[in-house]
PDB file of C-alpha atoms and ligand atoms in Angstrom:
ATOM      1  CA  UNK U   1       0.007   0.000   0.005  1.00  0.00           C
ATOM      2  CA  UNK U   2       1.430   3.350  -0.897  1.00  0.00           C
ATOM      3  CA  UNK U   3       0.609   6.511   1.000  1.00  0.00           C
ATOM      4  CA  UNK U   4      -1.898   7.775  -1.532  1.00  0.00           C
ATOM      5  CA  UNK U   5      -3.795   4.479  -1.405  1.00  0.00           C
ATOM      6  CA  UNK U   6      -3.824   4.538   2.404  1.00  0.00           C
ATOM      7  CA  UNK U   7      -5.093   8.133   2.386  1.00  0.00           C
ATOM      8  CA  UNK U   8      -7.896   7.194  -0.019  1.00  0.00           C
ATOM      9  CA  UNK U   9      -8.866   4.170   2.065  1.00  0.00           C
ATOM     10  CA  UNK U  10      -8.891   6.168   5.281  1.00  0.00           C
ATOM     11  CA  UNK U  11     -10.835   9.049   3.766  1.00  0.00           C
ATOM     12  CA  UNK U  12     -13.562   6.834   2.319  1.00  0.00           C
ATOM     13  CA  UNK U  13     -13.737   4.688   5.485  1.00  0.00           C
ATOM     14  CA  UNK U  14     -14.100   7.873   7.619  1.00  0.00           C
ATOM     15  CA  UNK U  15     -17.176   8.736   5.549  1.00  0.00           C
ATOM     16  CA  UNK U  16     -18.960   5.478   6.362  1.00  0.00           C
ATOM     17  CA  UNK U  17     -17.413   4.758   9.802  1.00  0.00           C
ATOM     18  CA  UNK U  18     -19.849   6.956  11.747  1.00  0.00           C
ATOM     19  CA  UNK U  19     -22.457   4.351  10.846  1.00  0.00           C
ATOM     20  CA  UNK U  20     -20.262   1.311  10.383  1.00  0.00           C
ATOM     21  CA  UNK U  21     -23.085  -1.129  11.134  1.00  0.00           C
ATOM     22  CA  UNK U  22     -25.027   0.206   8.162  1.00  0.00           C
ATOM     23  CA  UNK U  23     -21.912  -0.260   6.069  1.00  0.00           C
ATOM     24  CA  UNK U  24     -21.555  -3.890   7.178  1.00  0.00           C
ATOM     25  CA  UNK U  25     -25.297  -4.506   6.669  1.00  0.00           C
ATOM     26  CA  UNK U  26     -25.089  -3.220   3.065  1.00  0.00           C
ATOM     27  CA  UNK U  27     -21.923  -5.305   2.563  1.00  0.00           C
ATOM     28  CA  UNK U  28     -23.692  -8.523   3.554  1.00  0.00           C
ATOM     29  CA  UNK U  29     -26.785  -7.690   1.482  1.00  0.00           C
ATOM     30  CA  UNK U  30     -24.463  -7.295  -1.510  1.00  0.00           C
ATOM     31  CA  UNK U  31     -22.542 -10.489  -0.713  1.00  0.00           C
ATOM     32  CA  UNK U  32     -25.723 -12.546  -0.438  1.00  0.00           C
ATOM     33  CA  UNK U  33     -27.025 -11.045  -3.708  1.00  0.00           C
ATOM     34  CA  UNK U  34     -23.751 -11.806  -5.551  1.00  0.00           C
ATOM     35  CA  UNK U  35     -23.161 -15.213  -3.960  1.00  0.00           C
ATOM     36  CA  UNK U  36     -26.434 -16.450  -2.401  1.00  0.00           C
ATOM     37  CA  UNK U  37     -24.892 -19.785  -1.438  1.00  0.00           C
ATOM     38  CA  UNK U  38     -22.665 -18.017   1.140  1.00  0.00           C
ATOM     39  CA  UNK U  39     -25.736 -17.082   3.270  1.00  0.00           C
ATOM     40  CA  UNK U  40     -25.897 -20.622   4.665  1.00  0.00           C
ATOM     41  CA  UNK U  41     -22.370 -20.293   6.071  1.00  0.00           C
ATOM     42  CA  UNK U  42     -23.526 -17.618   8.505  1.00  0.00           C
ATOM     43  CA  UNK U  43     -25.723 -17.895  11.559  1.00  0.00           C
ATOM     44  CA  UNK U  44     -29.370 -16.825  10.943  1.00  0.00           C
ATOM     45  CA  UNK U  45     -29.024 -13.659  13.017  1.00  0.00           C
ATOM     46  CA  UNK U  46     -26.393 -11.339  11.496  1.00  0.00           C
ATOM     47  CA  UNK U  47     -26.251  -8.573  14.109  1.00  0.00           C
ATOM     48  CA  UNK U  48     -23.205  -9.954  15.959  1.00  0.00           C
ATOM     49  CA  UNK U  49     -21.431 -10.633  12.673  1.00  0.00           C
ATOM     50  CA  UNK U  50     -22.221  -7.101  11.450  1.00  0.00           C
ATOM     51  CA  UNK U  51     -20.561  -5.759  14.589  1.00  0.00           C
ATOM     52  CA  UNK U  52     -17.510  -8.000  14.286  1.00  0.00           C
ATOM     53  CA  UNK U  53     -16.952  -7.262  10.594  1.00  0.00           C
ATOM     54  CA  UNK U  54     -17.236  -3.494  11.055  1.00  0.00           C
ATOM     55  CA  UNK U  55     -14.884  -3.505  14.056  1.00  0.00           C
ATOM     56  CA  UNK U  56     -12.367  -5.588  12.137  1.00  0.00           C
ATOM     57  CA  UNK U  57     -12.527  -3.250   9.128  1.00  0.00           C
ATOM     58  CA  UNK U  58     -11.893  -0.332  11.482  1.00  0.00           C
ATOM     59  CA  UNK U  59      -8.867  -2.126  12.930  1.00  0.00           C
ATOM     60  CA  UNK U  60      -7.512  -2.923   9.452  1.00  0.00           C
ATOM     61  CA  UNK U  61      -7.915   0.678   8.232  1.00  0.00           C
ATOM     62  CA  UNK U  62      -6.178   1.940  11.415  1.00  0.00           C
ATOM     63  CA  UNK U  63      -3.217  -0.455  10.961  1.00  0.00           C
ATOM     64  CA  UNK U  64      -2.601  -0.274   7.197  1.00  0.00           C
ATOM     65  CA  UNK U  65       0.785   1.319   7.920  1.00  0.00           C
ATOM     66  CA  UNK U  66       1.675  -1.127  10.703  1.00  0.00           C
ATOM     67  CA  UNK U  67       2.326  -4.476   8.992  1.00  0.00           C
ATOM     68  CA  UNK U  68       3.149  -6.426  12.188  1.00  0.00           C
ATOM     69  CA  UNK U  69      -0.111  -6.088  14.133  1.00  0.00           C
ATOM     70  CA  UNK U  70      -2.047  -6.041  10.853  1.00  0.00           C
ATOM     71  CA  UNK U  71      -0.612  -9.297   9.570  1.00  0.00           C
ATOM     72  CA  UNK U  72      -0.944 -11.024  12.940  1.00  0.00           C
ATOM     73  CA  UNK U  73      -4.657 -10.190  12.976  1.00  0.00           C
ATOM     74  CA  UNK U  74      -5.190 -11.082   9.306  1.00  0.00           C
ATOM     75  CA  UNK U  75      -3.473 -14.458   9.691  1.00  0.00           C
ATOM     76  CA  UNK U  76      -5.698 -15.296  12.683  1.00  0.00           C
ATOM     77  CA  UNK U  77      -8.717 -14.324  10.605  1.00  0.00           C
ATOM     78  CA  UNK U  78      -7.479 -16.471   7.750  1.00  0.00           C
ATOM     79  CA  UNK U  79      -7.113 -19.549   9.969  1.00  0.00           C
ATOM     80  CA  UNK U  80     -10.622 -18.966  11.325  1.00  0.00           C
ATOM     81  CA  UNK U  81     -12.020 -18.770   7.767  1.00  0.00           C
ATOM     82  CA  UNK U  82     -10.213 -21.994   6.787  1.00  0.00           C
ATOM     83  CA  UNK U  83     -11.901 -23.656   9.786  1.00  0.00           C
ATOM     84  CA  UNK U  84     -15.245 -22.237   8.552  1.00  0.00           C
ATOM     85  CA  UNK U  85     -14.556 -23.845   5.129  1.00  0.00           C
ATOM     86  CA  UNK U  86     -14.648 -20.531   3.292  1.00  0.00           C
ATOM     87  CA  UNK U  87     -13.313 -21.364  -0.191  1.00  0.00           C
ATOM     88  CA  UNK U  88     -10.866 -19.261  -2.254  1.00  0.00           C
ATOM     89  CA  UNK U  89     -13.635 -18.678  -4.822  1.00  0.00           C
ATOM     90  CA  UNK U  90     -15.784 -16.961  -2.191  1.00  0.00           C
ATOM     91  CA  UNK U  91     -13.219 -14.221  -1.646  1.00  0.00           C
ATOM     92  CA  UNK U  92     -14.011 -12.762  -5.112  1.00  0.00           C
ATOM     93  CA  UNK U  93     -17.678 -11.859  -4.425  1.00  0.00           C
ATOM     94  CA  UNK U  94     -16.769 -10.591  -0.950  1.00  0.00           C
ATOM     95  CA  UNK U  95     -14.318  -8.124  -2.566  1.00  0.00           C
ATOM     96  CA  UNK U  96     -16.996  -7.025  -5.069  1.00  0.00           C
ATOM     97  CA  UNK U  97     -19.504  -6.614  -2.222  1.00  0.00           C
ATOM     98  CA  UNK U  98     -17.053  -4.373  -0.353  1.00  0.00           C
ATOM     99  CA  UNK U  99     -16.695  -2.009  -3.340  1.00  0.00           C
ATOM    100  CA  UNK U 100     -20.430  -2.130  -4.014  1.00  0.00           C
ATOM    101  CA  UNK U 101     -21.190  -1.156  -0.417  1.00  0.00           C
ATOM    102  CA  UNK U 102     -19.033   1.953  -0.723  1.00  0.00           C
ATOM    103  CA  UNK U 103     -20.621   2.814  -4.064  1.00  0.00           C
ATOM    104  CA  UNK U 104     -24.116   2.369  -2.702  1.00  0.00           C
ATOM    105  CA  UNK U 105     -23.555   4.488   0.420  1.00  0.00           C
ATOM    106  CA  UNK U 106     -21.219   7.185  -0.899  1.00  0.00           C
ATOM    107  CA  UNK U 107     -22.384   7.432  -4.524  1.00  0.00           C
ATOM    108  CA  UNK U 108     -20.039   9.459  -6.775  1.00  0.00           C
ATOM    109  CA  UNK U 109     -18.046  10.685  -3.730  1.00  0.00           C
ATOM    110  CA  UNK U 110     -16.481   7.210  -3.874  1.00  0.00           C
ATOM    111  CA  UNK U 111     -14.214   7.735  -6.867  1.00  0.00           C
ATOM    112  CA  UNK U 112     -12.752   5.174  -9.273  1.00  0.00           C
ATOM    113  CA  UNK U 113      -9.352   5.773  -7.660  1.00  0.00           C
ATOM    114  CA  UNK U 114     -10.828   5.166  -4.187  1.00  0.00           C
ATOM    115  CA  UNK U 115     -12.287   1.893  -5.530  1.00  0.00           C
ATOM    116  CA  UNK U 116      -8.915   0.890  -6.944  1.00  0.00           C
ATOM    117  CA  UNK U 117      -7.197   1.592  -3.603  1.00  0.00           C
ATOM    118  CA  UNK U 118      -9.737  -0.603  -1.752  1.00  0.00           C
ATOM    119  CA  UNK U 119      -9.480  -3.306  -4.413  1.00  0.00           C
ATOM    120  CA  UNK U 120      -5.689  -3.361  -3.934  1.00  0.00           C
ATOM    121  CA  UNK U 121      -6.024  -3.502  -0.147  1.00  0.00           C
ATOM    122  CA  UNK U 122      -8.649  -6.234  -0.324  1.00  0.00           C
ATOM    123  CA  UNK U 123      -6.497  -8.311  -2.680  1.00  0.00           C
ATOM    124  CA  UNK U 124      -3.557  -8.141  -0.253  1.00  0.00           C
ATOM    125  CA  UNK U 125      -5.836  -8.934   2.672  1.00  0.00           C
ATOM    126  CA  UNK U 126      -7.549 -11.866   0.930  1.00  0.00           C
ATOM    127  CA  UNK U 127      -4.204 -13.262  -0.197  1.00  0.00           C
ATOM    128  CA  UNK U 128      -2.763 -13.055   3.327  1.00  0.00           C
ATOM    129  CA  UNK U 129      -5.895 -14.662   4.780  1.00  0.00           C
ATOM    130  CA  UNK U 130      -5.603 -17.585   2.365  1.00  0.00           C
ATOM    131  CA  UNK U 131      -1.864 -18.033   2.958  1.00  0.00           C
ATOM    132  CA  UNK U 132      -1.506 -21.502   4.436  1.00  0.00           C
ATOM    133  CA  UNK U 133       1.089 -21.687   7.206  1.00  0.00           C
ATOM    134  CA  UNK U 134       3.719 -24.430   6.635  1.00  0.00           C
ATOM    135  CA  UNK U 135       2.654 -27.788   8.089  1.00  0.00           C
ATOM    136  CA  UNK U 136       3.466 -27.900  11.815  1.00  0.00           C
ATOM    137  CA  UNK U 137       4.796 -24.423  11.199  1.00  0.00           C
ATOM    138  CA  UNK U 138       5.897 -21.718  13.558  1.00  0.00           C
ATOM    139  CA  UNK U 139       3.306 -20.382  15.900  1.00  0.00           C
ATOM    140  CA  UNK U 140       5.444 -17.373  16.640  1.00  0.00           C
ATOM    141  CA  UNK U 141       5.585 -18.155  20.335  1.00  0.00           C
TER     142      UNK U 141
HETATM  143  C1  LIG R   1     -10.992  -9.863   3.798  1.00  0.00           C
HETATM  144  C2  LIG R   1     -12.114 -10.547   3.888  1.00  0.00           C
HETATM  145  C3  LIG R   1     -12.808 -10.894   5.171  1.00  0.00           C
HETATM  146  C4  LIG R   1     -12.860 -10.300   6.410  1.00  0.00           C
HETATM  147  C5  LIG R   1     -12.098  -9.026   6.829  1.00  0.00           C
HETATM  148  C6  LIG R   1     -13.727 -11.071   7.245  1.00  0.00           C
HETATM  149  C7  LIG R   1     -13.995 -10.811   8.576  1.00  0.00           C
HETATM  150  C8  LIG R   1     -14.664 -11.663   9.421  1.00  0.00           C
HETATM  151  C9  LIG R   1     -14.770 -11.486  10.882  1.00  0.00           C
HETATM  152  C10 LIG R   1     -14.167 -10.352  11.662  1.00  0.00           C
HETATM  153  C11 LIG R   1     -15.469 -12.558  11.358  1.00  0.00           C
HETATM  154  C12 LIG R   1     -15.832 -12.821  12.846  1.00  0.00           C
HETATM  155  C13 LIG R   1     -14.715 -13.614  13.456  1.00  0.00           C
HETATM  156  C14 LIG R   1     -14.997 -13.983  14.915  1.00  0.00           C
HETATM  157  O1  LIG R   1     -16.071 -14.544  15.208  1.00  0.00           O
HETATM  158  O2  LIG R   1     -14.116 -13.754  15.734  1.00  0.00           O
HETATM  159  C15 LIG R   1     -15.816 -13.381  10.208  1.00  0.00           C
HETATM  160  C16 LIG R   1     -16.550 -14.537  10.318  1.00  0.00           C
HETATM  161  C17 LIG R   1     -17.049 -15.208   9.238  1.00  0.00           C
HETATM  162  N1  LIG R   1     -16.738 -14.927   7.928  1.00  0.00           N
HETATM  163 FE1  LIG R   1     -15.481 -13.524   7.225  1.00  0.00          FE
HETATM  164  N2  LIG R   1     -14.236 -12.118   6.511  1.00  0.00           N
HETATM  165  C18 LIG R   1     -13.714 -12.012   5.232  1.00  0.00           C
HETATM  166  C19 LIG R   1     -13.972 -12.857   4.194  1.00  0.00           C
HETATM  167  C20 LIG R   1     -14.987 -13.811   4.196  1.00  0.00           C
HETATM  168  C21 LIG R   1     -15.454 -14.544   3.058  1.00  0.00           C
HETATM  169  C22 LIG R   1     -14.952 -14.417   1.615  1.00  0.00           C
HETATM  170  C23 LIG R   1     -16.434 -15.375   3.489  1.00  0.00           C
HETATM  171  C24 LIG R   1     -17.273 -16.329   2.654  1.00  0.00           C
HETATM  172  C25 LIG R   1     -18.377 -15.949   2.116  1.00  0.00           C
HETATM  173  C26 LIG R   1     -16.563 -15.184   4.923  1.00  0.00           C
HETATM  174  C27 LIG R   1     -17.421 -15.872   5.766  1.00  0.00           C
HETATM  175  C28 LIG R   1     -17.446 -15.824   7.128  1.00  0.00           C
HETATM  176  C29 LIG R   1     -18.270 -16.683   7.995  1.00  0.00           C
HETATM  177  C30 LIG R   1     -19.164 -17.803   7.517  1.00  0.00           C
HETATM  178  C31 LIG R   1     -18.009 -16.309   9.324  1.00  0.00           C
HETATM  179  C32 LIG R   1     -18.633 -16.907  10.587  1.00  0.00           C
HETATM  180  C33 LIG R   1     -19.963 -16.289  10.775  1.00  0.00           C
HETATM  181  C34 LIG R   1     -20.796 -16.856  11.925  1.00  0.00           C
HETATM  182  O3  LIG R   1     -20.207 -17.182  12.980  1.00  0.00           O
HETATM  183  O4  LIG R   1     -22.002 -16.919  11.747  1.00  0.00           O
HETATM  184  N3  LIG R   1     -15.682 -14.229   5.315  1.00  0.00           N
HETATM  185  N4  LIG R   1     -15.330 -12.830   9.091  1.00  0.00           N
END
C-alpha cells in the first residue's frame, strides 16, 4: 500500500465509519445477492457478525501502515475462515461486495481511484488470509 492508497482508504472509510453497522449490513446484502450460497455459512441472526466485521474493518484501516499487528490479525482471521470452510472462490464476491457497499452508500463521492485503492487492499488482505502456514509451522511463540 502506498501513501496515496492509504489516504484514499482512510478518507472513504471515515465517511462510512460513523455508521459502520449500516456499512456492514449493506456489505452482507451485496454479498448474499452476488453469492447467495454463502448465506448458509452464517448464523441466521447477522447482528453480531455485522458488529464484528465492522470493528475488524476499522482495525484494518487503522493499521494499514503497521504491517506487524495487521498481519498477525489477518493471519488469525485467515485460519478462522479456513476452519469455517470458506473457499478461495468466495473471496471474489466478498471483494466485489465491499466495493459495491461503498458505491451504494457514498455514490459518486467514492471515486474510481478510491475503488482501486480498496481493491488493492482487499487483494492483499484476501491473499494473506488464504496463505496456508507451513505444516506444523511456527506459531510465533
Ligand atoms: C478480507 C475478507 C474478510 C474479512 C475481513 C472477514 C472478517 C470476518 C470477521 C471479523 C469474522 C468474525 C470472526 C470472529 O467470530 O471472531 C468473520 C466470520 C465469518 N466470515 Fe468472514 N471475513 C472475510 C472474508 C470472508 C469470506 C470471503 C467469506 C465467505 C463468504 C466469509 C465468511 C465468514 C463466515 C461464515 C463467518 C462466521 C460467521 C458466523 O459465525 O456466523 N468471510 N469474518
